[in-house]
Short mmCIF file of C-alpha atoms and ligand atoms in Angstrom, two decimals:
data_model
loop_
_atom_site.label_atom_id
_atom_site.label_comp_id
_atom_site.label_asym_id
_atom_site.label_seq_id
_atom_site.Cartn_x
_atom_site.Cartn_y
_atom_site.Cartn_z
CA MET A 17 -10.54 -7.71 -35.62
CA ASP A 18 -13.63 -6.32 -36.85
CA ALA A 19 -15.99 -9.30 -36.36
CA LEU A 20 -15.82 -11.22 -33.18
CA HIS A 21 -13.73 -14.36 -33.19
CA VAL A 22 -13.84 -17.11 -30.60
CA TYR A 23 -11.35 -20.21 -29.68
CA ASN A 24 -13.30 -23.07 -30.20
CA SER A 25 -11.94 -25.89 -28.04
CA LEU A 26 -14.33 -28.64 -30.57
CA THR A 27 -12.38 -27.56 -33.64
CA ARG A 28 -8.85 -26.20 -31.86
CA ARG A 29 -8.98 -22.92 -33.68
CA LYS A 30 -10.27 -19.30 -33.53
CA GLU A 31 -13.39 -19.20 -35.45
CA ARG A 32 -15.71 -16.23 -36.32
CA PHE A 33 -18.72 -16.09 -34.03
CA GLU A 34 -21.70 -16.65 -35.91
CA PRO A 35 -24.85 -17.53 -33.59
CA ILE A 36 -27.36 -20.24 -34.88
CA ASN A 37 -30.15 -17.80 -34.81
CA PRO A 38 -29.12 -14.21 -34.46
CA PRO A 39 -29.68 -11.91 -32.32
CA PHE A 40 -30.28 -14.69 -29.92
CA VAL A 41 -27.63 -16.19 -28.19
CA GLY A 42 -27.64 -19.18 -25.85
CA MET A 43 -25.00 -19.73 -23.46
CA TYR A 44 -24.34 -22.61 -21.01
CA VAL A 45 -21.95 -22.33 -18.28
CA CYS A 46 -21.22 -25.31 -15.97
CA GLY A 47 -21.64 -23.84 -12.44
CA PRO A 48 -20.66 -24.60 -8.89
CA THR A 49 -21.25 -27.97 -7.09
CA VAL A 50 -22.64 -26.42 -3.81
CA TYR A 51 -20.84 -28.26 -1.04
CA GLY A 52 -18.21 -25.58 -0.05
CA ASN A 53 -17.32 -21.95 -0.67
CA ALA A 54 -16.09 -20.83 -3.85
CA HIS A 55 -12.30 -20.31 -4.60
CA LEU A 56 -10.14 -18.54 -6.88
CA GLY A 57 -10.46 -21.03 -9.65
CA HIS A 58 -14.35 -20.50 -9.28
CA ALA A 59 -14.03 -16.85 -9.70
CA ARG A 60 -11.78 -17.23 -12.63
CA SER A 61 -14.58 -19.25 -14.47
CA ALA A 62 -17.43 -16.99 -13.33
CA ILE A 63 -15.50 -13.97 -14.51
CA THR A 64 -14.77 -15.39 -17.88
CA PHE A 65 -18.01 -15.92 -18.67
CA ASP A 66 -19.21 -12.75 -17.26
CA ILE A 67 -17.32 -11.21 -19.73
CA VAL A 68 -18.58 -13.40 -22.61
CA PHE A 69 -21.97 -12.38 -21.32
CA ARG A 70 -21.29 -8.65 -21.05
CA TYR A 71 -19.55 -8.51 -24.29
CA LEU A 72 -22.17 -10.33 -26.52
CA LYS A 73 -24.82 -7.78 -25.12
CA ALA A 74 -22.70 -5.00 -25.64
CA SER A 75 -22.46 -6.26 -29.26
CA GLY A 76 -26.08 -6.35 -29.59
CA TYR A 77 -26.80 -9.80 -28.91
CA GLN A 78 -29.87 -11.01 -26.98
CA VAL A 79 -28.14 -13.47 -24.46
CA ARG A 80 -29.87 -16.21 -22.52
CA TYR A 81 -27.09 -17.31 -20.13
CA VAL A 82 -27.94 -20.46 -18.21
CA ARG A 83 -25.71 -21.76 -15.49
CA ASN A 84 -26.48 -24.60 -13.46
CA VAL A 85 -26.08 -25.46 -9.56
CA THR A 86 -24.87 -29.03 -8.83
CA ASP A 87 -26.68 -30.18 -5.93
CA VAL A 88 -26.75 -33.79 -6.58
CA GLY A 89 -24.81 -36.50 -8.63
CA HIS A 90 -21.21 -35.22 -8.14
CA LEU A 91 -19.22 -37.70 -6.41
CA GLU A 92 -15.86 -37.62 -4.72
CA ASN A 93 -14.35 -39.83 -7.33
CA ASP A 94 -14.55 -39.13 -11.34
CA ALA A 95 -14.80 -43.12 -11.49
CA ASP A 96 -18.32 -42.74 -10.25
CA GLU A 97 -17.58 -44.12 -7.04
CA GLY A 98 -17.34 -42.76 -3.29
CA GLU A 99 -19.55 -40.44 -1.71
CA SER A 100 -21.79 -37.46 -3.01
CA LYS A 101 -19.78 -34.29 -2.09
CA VAL A 102 -23.20 -32.59 -1.05
CA GLU A 103 -24.30 -35.61 1.22
CA LYS A 104 -20.97 -35.98 2.79
CA GLN A 105 -20.94 -32.41 3.68
CA ALA A 106 -24.32 -32.94 5.27
CA ARG A 107 -23.33 -35.61 7.20
CA ILE A 108 -20.27 -33.69 8.59
CA GLN A 109 -22.26 -30.73 9.40
CA GLN A 110 -25.26 -32.60 10.48
CA LEU A 111 -27.46 -30.66 8.08
CA GLU A 112 -30.07 -31.89 5.65
CA PRO A 113 -28.49 -32.02 2.03
CA MET A 114 -30.88 -29.33 0.73
CA GLU A 115 -29.67 -27.05 3.64
CA VAL A 116 -26.04 -27.46 2.68
CA ALA A 117 -26.78 -26.79 -0.97
CA GLN A 118 -28.65 -23.66 -0.07
CA LEU A 119 -26.24 -22.39 2.34
CA TYR A 120 -23.42 -22.73 -0.21
CA PHE A 121 -25.45 -21.56 -3.10
CA ASN A 122 -25.93 -18.33 -1.07
CA ASN A 123 -22.56 -17.75 -0.18
CA TYR A 124 -21.78 -18.23 -4.01
CA ILE A 125 -24.08 -15.57 -4.98
CA GLU A 126 -22.85 -13.34 -2.33
CA ASP A 127 -19.30 -13.94 -3.50
CA MET A 128 -20.05 -13.33 -7.13
CA ALA A 129 -22.08 -10.20 -6.56
CA ALA A 130 -18.89 -8.72 -4.60
CA LEU A 131 -16.85 -9.72 -7.59
CA GLY A 132 -19.12 -7.59 -9.91
CA MET A 133 -20.70 -10.55 -11.41
CA LEU A 134 -24.10 -10.11 -13.52
CA ARG A 135 -26.74 -12.82 -12.81
CA PRO A 136 -27.26 -15.46 -15.34
CA SER A 137 -30.74 -15.56 -16.86
CA ILE A 138 -31.64 -19.05 -15.49
CA GLU A 139 -29.83 -20.77 -12.67
CA PRO A 140 -31.41 -24.15 -12.93
CA ARG A 141 -30.57 -26.89 -10.11
CA ALA A 142 -30.16 -30.34 -10.96
CA THR A 143 -32.55 -31.66 -8.36
CA GLY A 144 -35.49 -29.65 -9.64
CA HIS A 145 -34.79 -31.36 -13.18
CA ILE A 146 -34.76 -35.28 -11.91
CA LEU A 147 -37.61 -35.98 -14.19
CA GLU A 148 -36.15 -34.47 -17.17
CA GLN A 149 -32.85 -36.45 -16.74
CA ILE A 150 -34.91 -39.90 -16.39
CA GLU A 151 -36.55 -39.03 -19.92
CA VAL A 152 -33.17 -38.35 -21.24
CA ILE A 153 -31.61 -41.50 -19.93
CA GLN A 154 -34.48 -43.38 -21.20
CA GLN A 155 -33.93 -41.91 -24.47
CA ILE A 156 -30.17 -42.79 -24.25
CA LEU A 157 -31.30 -46.48 -23.32
CA ASP A 158 -33.78 -46.87 -26.03
CA HIS A 159 -31.12 -45.78 -28.58
CA GLY A 160 -28.91 -48.44 -27.59
CA TYR A 161 -25.98 -46.43 -26.07
CA ALA A 162 -26.36 -47.29 -22.37
CA TYR A 163 -27.19 -50.50 -20.42
CA GLU A 164 -28.49 -51.35 -17.02
CA VAL A 165 -26.63 -53.38 -14.28
CA ASN A 166 -28.38 -53.85 -10.66
CA GLY A 167 -30.55 -50.85 -11.31
CA SER A 168 -27.90 -48.38 -12.29
CA ILE A 169 -27.71 -46.99 -15.87
CA TYR A 170 -24.11 -46.71 -17.90
CA PHE A 171 -23.15 -44.93 -20.92
CA ASP A 172 -22.00 -47.31 -23.23
CA VAL A 173 -18.85 -45.48 -24.36
CA PRO A 174 -17.79 -48.54 -27.05
CA ALA A 175 -21.13 -48.74 -28.49
CA TYR A 176 -21.33 -45.13 -28.93
CA ASN A 177 -17.94 -44.89 -30.44
CA LYS A 178 -19.03 -47.01 -33.15
CA ASP A 179 -21.32 -44.45 -34.69
CA PHE A 180 -19.83 -41.23 -33.36
CA SER A 181 -16.42 -40.30 -32.07
CA TYR A 182 -15.75 -40.16 -28.26
CA GLY A 183 -12.94 -37.95 -27.57
CA ILE A 184 -13.94 -35.43 -30.19
CA LEU A 185 -13.53 -32.76 -27.74
CA SER A 186 -10.57 -33.60 -25.79
CA GLY A 187 -8.52 -35.21 -28.62
CA ARG A 188 -8.13 -38.70 -26.71
CA ASP A 189 -8.75 -41.89 -28.12
CA LEU A 190 -10.73 -44.71 -26.95
CA ASP A 191 -7.71 -47.37 -27.30
CA ASN A 192 -5.70 -45.07 -25.35
CA MET A 193 -8.15 -44.69 -22.57
CA LEU A 194 -8.64 -48.30 -22.21
CA ALA A 195 -4.86 -48.68 -21.96
CA GLU A 196 -4.61 -45.93 -19.44
CA SER A 197 -7.47 -47.10 -17.15
CA ARG A 198 -7.51 -51.08 -17.63
CA ASP A 199 -5.87 -51.31 -14.17
CA ASN A 200 -8.40 -49.07 -12.75
CA LEU A 201 -11.37 -51.06 -13.43
CA GLU A 202 -11.21 -53.62 -10.89
CA GLY A 203 -13.45 -56.54 -9.83
CA GLY A 204 -16.67 -55.16 -8.15
CA SER A 205 -17.09 -52.27 -10.93
CA GLU A 206 -20.20 -52.41 -12.57
CA LYS A 207 -19.14 -50.79 -15.63
CA ARG A 208 -18.11 -52.96 -18.79
CA HIS A 209 -15.59 -50.43 -19.79
CA PRO A 210 -13.39 -47.86 -17.79
CA ALA A 211 -14.54 -45.01 -20.02
CA ASP A 212 -18.38 -45.73 -19.25
CA PHE A 213 -19.95 -43.58 -17.03
CA ALA A 214 -22.87 -43.61 -14.96
CA LEU A 215 -26.07 -41.96 -15.90
CA TRP A 216 -28.35 -43.07 -13.31
CA LYS A 217 -27.03 -44.81 -10.07
CA LYS A 218 -29.06 -47.08 -7.49
CA ALA A 219 -28.79 -45.45 -4.04
CA SER A 220 -27.20 -47.47 -1.48
CA PRO A 221 -29.13 -47.72 2.13
CA SER A 222 -27.31 -44.96 3.51
CA HIS A 223 -27.96 -42.61 0.60
CA ILE A 224 -30.35 -39.88 1.68
CA MET A 225 -31.11 -38.01 -1.67
CA ARG A 226 -33.08 -40.23 -3.91
CA TRP A 227 -35.53 -40.55 -6.31
CA ASN A 228 -38.00 -43.25 -8.08
CA SER A 229 -36.85 -44.05 -11.35
CA PRO A 230 -38.16 -46.91 -13.93
CA TRP A 231 -34.56 -48.72 -12.82
CA SER A 232 -34.23 -48.06 -9.09
CA VAL A 233 -34.57 -45.82 -6.51
CA GLY A 234 -31.67 -43.65 -7.05
CA PHE A 235 -29.77 -40.47 -8.31
CA PRO A 236 -28.68 -39.32 -11.46
CA GLY A 237 -25.06 -39.18 -12.55
CA TRP A 238 -23.17 -35.66 -12.52
CA HIS A 239 -22.66 -35.30 -16.29
CA ILE A 240 -26.48 -35.97 -17.42
CA GLU A 241 -27.74 -32.82 -15.58
CA CYS A 242 -25.73 -30.57 -17.90
CA THR A 243 -26.93 -32.16 -21.12
CA VAL A 244 -30.56 -31.95 -19.86
CA MET A 245 -30.66 -28.52 -18.34
CA SER A 246 -28.60 -26.97 -20.99
CA THR A 247 -30.78 -28.15 -23.92
CA LYS A 248 -33.84 -27.88 -22.03
CA TYR A 249 -33.48 -24.27 -21.81
CA LEU A 250 -31.39 -23.15 -25.02
CA GLY A 251 -32.63 -26.04 -27.51
CA GLU A 252 -31.05 -29.35 -28.48
CA TRP A 253 -28.03 -27.52 -30.15
CA TYR A 254 -27.04 -23.96 -28.89
CA ASP A 255 -24.48 -21.54 -29.42
CA ILE A 256 -21.92 -21.74 -26.60
CA HIS A 257 -20.94 -23.97 -23.94
CA GLY A 258 -18.49 -22.83 -21.21
CA GLY A 259 -16.64 -24.00 -18.31
CA GLY A 260 -13.01 -24.25 -16.92
CA MET A 261 -10.55 -26.49 -18.65
CA ASP A 262 -10.52 -29.06 -15.80
CA LEU A 263 -14.15 -29.98 -17.16
CA LEU A 264 -13.00 -30.63 -20.64
CA PHE A 265 -12.54 -34.25 -19.78
CA PRO A 266 -14.64 -36.42 -18.97
CA HIS A 267 -17.50 -34.08 -18.00
CA HIS A 268 -17.80 -32.27 -21.67
CA GLU A 269 -16.75 -35.18 -23.50
CA ALA A 270 -19.66 -37.18 -21.54
CA GLU A 271 -21.96 -34.33 -22.13
CA ILE A 272 -21.46 -34.33 -26.00
CA ALA A 273 -22.06 -38.15 -26.19
CA GLN A 274 -25.06 -38.02 -24.40
CA SER A 275 -26.51 -35.10 -26.52
CA ASN A 276 -25.54 -37.07 -29.48
CA ALA A 277 -26.70 -40.18 -28.52
CA CYS A 278 -30.33 -38.71 -27.56
CA ASN A 279 -30.62 -36.65 -30.53
CA LEU A 280 -30.49 -39.29 -33.34
CA HIS A 281 -32.98 -37.20 -35.40
CA GLY A 282 -33.84 -33.71 -36.40
CA HIS A 283 -31.31 -30.67 -36.80
CA ALA A 284 -29.28 -31.58 -33.48
CA HIS A 285 -28.11 -34.93 -34.90
CA GLY A 286 -24.36 -35.12 -34.54
CA LYS A 287 -23.97 -31.41 -33.54
CA ASN A 288 -22.05 -32.14 -30.27
CA GLU A 289 -24.63 -29.83 -28.22
CA ALA A 290 -22.94 -26.59 -28.61
CA LYS A 291 -21.46 -24.89 -31.68
CA TYR A 292 -18.81 -23.21 -29.77
CA TRP A 293 -16.99 -24.77 -26.58
CA LEU A 294 -15.26 -22.29 -24.76
CA HIS A 295 -12.77 -23.03 -21.76
CA ASN A 296 -10.92 -20.97 -19.46
CA ASN A 297 -7.86 -21.81 -18.15
CA MET A 298 -6.61 -22.39 -14.42
CA ILE A 299 -4.94 -20.24 -11.81
CA THR A 300 -1.77 -21.45 -10.60
CA TYR A 301 0.11 -20.85 -7.48
CA GLU A 302 3.98 -20.54 -7.64
CA GLY A 303 3.56 -22.46 -10.94
CA GLN A 304 1.66 -25.19 -9.32
CA LYS A 305 -2.15 -26.15 -9.78
CA MET A 306 -4.31 -24.88 -7.13
CA GLY A 307 -6.64 -27.34 -5.49
CA LYS A 308 -8.13 -28.41 -2.30
CA SER A 309 -6.31 -31.78 -2.23
CA LEU A 310 -2.86 -29.88 -2.75
CA GLY A 311 -3.49 -27.85 0.44
CA ASN A 312 -3.18 -24.46 -1.58
CA ALA A 313 -6.97 -23.36 -2.41
CA ILE A 314 -7.45 -20.32 -1.15
CA GLY A 315 -11.20 -19.52 -0.64
CA LEU A 316 -12.69 -16.23 -2.05
CA ARG A 317 -13.60 -15.20 1.53
CA GLU A 318 -10.25 -15.84 2.70
CA PHE A 319 -8.75 -13.32 0.10
CA PHE A 320 -11.42 -10.70 1.15
CA SER A 321 -10.52 -10.89 4.81
CA GLY A 322 -6.64 -11.86 4.40
CA ASP A 323 -7.03 -14.80 6.55
CA HIS A 324 -5.04 -17.60 5.22
CA PRO A 325 -1.39 -17.99 5.79
CA LEU A 326 -0.50 -17.73 2.46
CA LEU A 327 -1.71 -14.21 2.31
CA GLU A 328 0.06 -11.17 3.09
CA GLN A 329 -3.06 -8.80 3.54
CA PRO A 330 -6.61 -8.93 2.48
CA TYR A 331 -7.60 -8.05 -0.83
CA ALA A 332 -10.87 -6.42 -2.30
CA PRO A 333 -12.97 -8.47 -4.50
CA MET A 334 -12.43 -6.01 -7.24
CA THR A 335 -8.83 -6.26 -6.90
CA ILE A 336 -8.99 -9.96 -7.79
CA ARG A 337 -11.46 -9.47 -10.61
CA PHE A 338 -8.78 -6.88 -11.79
CA PHE A 339 -6.19 -9.09 -11.41
CA ILE A 340 -8.03 -11.98 -13.48
CA LEU A 341 -8.89 -9.90 -16.21
CA GLN A 342 -5.27 -8.66 -16.90
CA ALA A 343 -4.52 -12.08 -18.39
CA HIS A 344 -6.31 -13.48 -21.44
CA TYR A 345 -8.62 -16.15 -19.99
CA ARG A 346 -6.93 -19.07 -21.93
CA SER A 347 -3.36 -18.35 -20.50
CA THR A 348 -2.85 -19.54 -16.82
CA VAL A 349 -2.57 -16.92 -14.31
CA ASP A 350 0.20 -17.50 -11.32
CA PHE A 351 -1.13 -16.18 -8.27
CA SER A 352 1.14 -14.51 -5.86
CA ASN A 353 0.77 -11.66 -3.14
CA ALA A 354 3.34 -9.44 -5.38
CA ALA A 355 0.94 -9.90 -8.48
CA LEU A 356 -2.05 -8.99 -6.20
CA GLN A 357 -0.59 -6.00 -4.91
CA ALA A 358 0.52 -4.75 -8.46
CA ALA A 359 -3.11 -5.19 -9.54
CA GLU A 360 -4.10 -3.05 -6.65
CA ARG A 361 -1.72 -0.60 -7.58
CA GLY A 362 -2.80 -0.65 -11.20
CA LEU A 363 -6.43 -0.31 -10.12
CA GLN A 364 -5.79 2.48 -7.90
CA ARG A 365 -4.23 4.35 -10.79
CA MET A 366 -7.02 3.53 -13.02
CA GLY A 367 -9.16 4.92 -10.35
CA GLU A 368 -7.51 8.32 -10.31
CA GLY A 369 -7.76 8.47 -14.07
CA LEU A 370 -11.48 7.84 -13.98
CA LYS A 371 -11.99 10.52 -11.38
CA ARG A 372 -9.73 12.91 -13.45
CA LEU A 373 -11.71 12.25 -16.61
CA ALA A 374 -14.86 12.89 -14.69
CA GLY A 375 -13.56 16.43 -13.56
CA ILE A 376 -12.42 17.54 -16.88
CA ASP A 377 -14.70 20.17 -18.58
CA PRO A 378 -13.59 20.41 -22.38
CA GLN A 379 -15.62 23.49 -22.69
CA ALA A 380 -13.57 25.59 -20.33
CA ARG A 381 -10.57 26.00 -22.23
CA ALA A 382 -9.42 27.06 -25.73
CA VAL A 383 -8.90 24.17 -28.05
CA ALA A 384 -5.50 23.76 -29.69
CA VAL A 385 -5.66 20.19 -30.92
CA ASN A 386 -2.44 18.35 -30.75
CA PRO A 387 -2.55 15.36 -33.50
CA GLU A 388 -0.81 12.64 -31.03
CA LEU A 389 -3.43 13.34 -28.15
CA GLU A 390 -6.27 13.45 -30.55
CA GLN A 391 -5.19 10.27 -32.39
CA ASN A 392 -5.04 8.43 -28.91
CA LEU A 393 -8.64 9.26 -27.93
CA ALA A 394 -10.29 8.79 -31.43
CA SER A 395 -9.05 5.25 -32.04
CA PHE A 396 -9.71 4.28 -28.47
CA ARG A 397 -13.09 2.54 -28.96
CA ALA A 398 -11.89 0.87 -32.37
CA ASP A 399 -8.53 -0.31 -30.59
CA VAL A 400 -10.55 -1.87 -27.47
CA THR A 401 -13.25 -3.37 -29.68
CA ALA A 402 -10.71 -5.20 -31.79
CA HIS A 403 -8.84 -6.57 -28.88
CA MET A 404 -12.36 -7.92 -27.56
CA ASN A 405 -13.36 -9.42 -30.71
CA ASP A 406 -10.02 -11.10 -30.76
CA ASP A 407 -11.61 -13.83 -28.33
CA PHE A 408 -12.13 -11.57 -25.59
CA ASN A 409 -8.86 -10.23 -24.88
CA THR A 410 -9.24 -8.49 -21.64
CA ALA A 411 -5.68 -8.15 -21.11
CA LYS A 412 -5.11 -6.29 -24.11
CA ALA A 413 -8.11 -4.01 -23.84
CA ILE A 414 -6.96 -2.97 -20.35
CA ALA A 415 -3.42 -2.22 -21.62
CA ARG A 416 -5.19 -0.11 -23.98
CA MET A 417 -6.90 1.83 -21.23
CA TYR A 418 -3.30 2.47 -19.49
CA GLU A 419 -2.21 4.09 -22.66
CA ALA A 420 -4.84 6.61 -22.31
CA LEU A 421 -4.07 7.63 -18.75
CA PRO A 422 -1.39 9.95 -19.62
CA VAL A 423 -3.33 11.76 -21.98
CA ILE A 424 -6.23 11.97 -19.54
CA ASN A 425 -3.76 13.24 -16.98
CA GLN A 426 -2.17 16.03 -19.50
CA LEU A 427 -5.83 17.26 -20.24
CA TYR A 428 -6.80 17.27 -16.57
CA LYS A 429 -3.55 18.98 -15.08
CA ASP A 430 -2.78 22.33 -16.59
CA SER A 431 -5.77 24.24 -16.67
CA SER A 432 -4.15 27.19 -17.97
CA SER A 433 -2.95 25.95 -21.12
CA THR A 434 -5.00 25.28 -24.34
CA PHE A 435 -7.00 21.86 -24.40
CA GLY A 436 -5.36 19.44 -26.55
CA VAL A 437 -8.19 17.52 -28.12
CA SER A 438 -11.56 18.52 -29.90
CA PRO A 439 -14.24 18.62 -27.32
CA GLU A 440 -16.42 16.22 -29.69
CA THR A 441 -13.48 13.50 -29.60
CA PHE A 442 -13.06 13.97 -25.69
CA THR A 443 -16.72 13.65 -24.97
CA THR A 444 -16.93 10.34 -27.06
CA PHE A 445 -14.02 8.97 -25.93
CA ARG A 446 -15.16 9.50 -22.08
CA GLN A 447 -18.37 8.06 -22.67
CA ASP A 448 -16.39 4.90 -24.42
CA PHE A 449 -13.71 4.60 -21.63
CA LEU A 450 -16.26 4.58 -19.15
CA ALA A 451 -18.70 1.99 -21.05
CA VAL A 452 -15.56 -0.28 -21.36
CA TRP A 453 -14.64 -0.03 -17.85
CA GLN A 454 -18.07 -0.57 -16.26
CA ASP A 455 -20.25 -2.43 -18.46
CA TRP A 456 -17.69 -4.43 -20.76
CA LEU A 457 -15.26 -5.29 -18.04
CA GLY A 458 -17.82 -4.94 -15.18
CA MET A 459 -15.39 -2.74 -12.82
CA GLY A 460 -18.04 -0.50 -12.39
CA ALA A 461 -18.82 -1.42 -8.61
CA THR A 462 -15.41 -0.38 -7.66
CA THR A 463 -15.51 3.24 -8.90
CA GLU A 464 -19.30 3.52 -7.78
CA ALA A 465 -18.55 2.44 -4.34
CA ALA A 466 -15.25 4.31 -3.93
CA GLY A 467 -17.04 7.18 -4.96
CA GLN A 468 -19.85 6.92 -2.13
CA GLN A 469 -16.99 6.37 0.34
CA GLU A 470 -15.47 9.61 -0.73
CA ASP A 471 -18.81 11.60 -0.90
CA LEU A 472 -19.24 10.22 2.76
CA LEU A 473 -15.69 11.36 3.73
CA ASP A 474 -16.44 14.84 1.90
CA GLY A 475 -19.28 15.18 4.00
CA LEU A 476 -18.15 14.11 7.32
CA MET A 477 -15.13 16.37 6.98
CA GLY A 478 -17.39 19.45 6.05
CA VAL A 479 -19.02 19.03 9.31
CA ILE A 480 -15.81 18.74 11.12
CA THR A 481 -14.12 21.82 9.44
CA GLU A 482 -17.28 23.90 9.98
CA LEU A 483 -17.40 22.92 13.62
CA ARG A 484 -13.81 24.01 13.90
CA SER A 485 -14.00 27.23 12.58
CA GLN A 486 -16.56 27.78 14.66
CA ALA A 487 -14.72 27.26 17.69
CA ARG A 488 -12.05 29.57 16.27
CA GLN A 489 -14.54 32.21 15.85
CA ALA A 490 -15.64 31.71 19.46
CA LYS A 491 -11.84 31.86 20.10
CA ASP A 492 -11.87 28.49 21.84
CA TRP A 493 -8.35 27.82 20.89
CA ALA A 494 -8.39 24.42 22.81
CA VAL A 495 -11.10 22.95 20.83
CA ALA A 496 -9.90 24.05 17.53
CA ASP A 497 -6.39 22.57 18.34
CA GLN A 498 -8.02 19.26 19.57
CA ILE A 499 -9.77 18.82 16.43
CA ARG A 500 -6.86 19.57 14.23
CA ASP A 501 -4.41 17.11 16.58
CA ARG A 502 -7.17 14.50 16.33
CA LEU A 503 -7.54 14.70 12.61
CA ASN A 504 -3.37 14.62 12.59
CA ALA A 505 -3.57 11.29 14.14
CA LEU A 506 -5.60 9.75 11.23
CA HIS A 507 -3.39 11.55 8.88
CA ILE A 508 -5.87 14.21 7.74
CA LYS A 509 -4.08 17.39 7.33
CA LEU A 510 -5.91 20.84 7.48
CA GLU A 511 -4.60 23.87 5.95
CA ASP A 512 -6.32 27.41 6.56
CA THR A 513 -6.88 29.78 3.72
CA PRO A 514 -8.20 33.04 3.58
CA ASP A 515 -11.64 31.23 1.79
CA GLY A 516 -12.02 28.67 4.87
CA THR A 517 -10.01 25.31 5.75
CA ASP A 518 -9.05 22.57 3.07
CA TRP A 519 -7.89 19.27 3.93
CA TYR A 520 -6.41 16.32 2.44
CA VAL A 521 -5.07 12.75 3.35
CA GLU A 522 -1.52 12.24 3.92
CA LYS A 523 -0.22 9.54 2.10
ZN1 LIG B 873 -21.45 -29.22 -16.48
#
């Protein structure tokens, strides 16, 4: 596609991407609830929107990317009951809730950096925006779309549904929601309708995280923070709202309702908070959903260390990134050791291709253009751009990179023959190939880190082979042989040539 198209969950179709106020783009993505370490599902969502962020920037947009940190209000149960996730961890670990939030936020940032993620432009915390949340809740109350019971405030879904459509994003119908959940609304619930959700909860005596409000000493509900923080930093109506498909209902549906319920006037009226709603799909394990409650949620740190009964080996963060990018973000990805090992091999092949690409000197040989090779390289950028324009299809973009590998290998290998492409085409292709890999796909860290390791190894081997040749010159055969044998044990082979000593790692 020659212009960017994105699949919009709100309209259920692929649409041409036209920002509200170009060249600016505002993007909000639901971030982590910081009560535990991130798992593979978190990585997929973060990687998906890291790609969106990178590609929009590469396309010339000026992007403000906001990703929140949920440190209050996310209860264990979607029905607005149960303990706060952060507070529960604080109780178990005997820490201050803010210590829990900080600890897991730090870990999250560290894991995301390992996975090659760019930091968002703003990372607002729910606890830093309590006053703003109280203000918006008051507006919703004033507009008649919320009610108070015993100091708690609930969003009045049926009242809202008379003027707007609750279910516009998820396609659910309020009557069905009522039928589905009638049994769940047991005695003791303060809600008038099962679909209603908490905007403010009065704190029980044991609840530590509490703030003053006009209604009670309490804390905000989970959904309200995202409406409040997204519109505070991006405006009442902004371009992109992203998140995992598991957040589509009730979290994002509730966000849309809150936004419409407080914006009764002005340009954002009835605009459903964001123009494009993007959702990444889930990661499964042997076809099953992965989740903490299912006992098969593997933490990212466990992948990095290999320390988990389901893992056969450790996996480098970039292998995981590459594995995730090899699928389109809207399809499910089935994780298995075999799939990750295949990604590891694929990444190795790509790494070798990149190394060769860097080592080719197009000026060193006579040129005899081979139309097939020339065409493969000349169309590279347009092909990859078309794939990325088609709803960020990284899977096809990577496949196109693989198609260029045999050409790279051919140009690299036979240095005695002629060069099959024009130097101009080659030079442009090399720049584009690197830009796609490093900037668009964010895979740069691998090659850089691997490159640094290689430089270090080269340097060390230089020192060792030099010491060995000094020993040989001094006819100290015992030391020279000892060096060779010790290197042999490390699978490093030496080859003495008239010009010095070569070395290679035996595979
Ligand atoms: Zn959210």
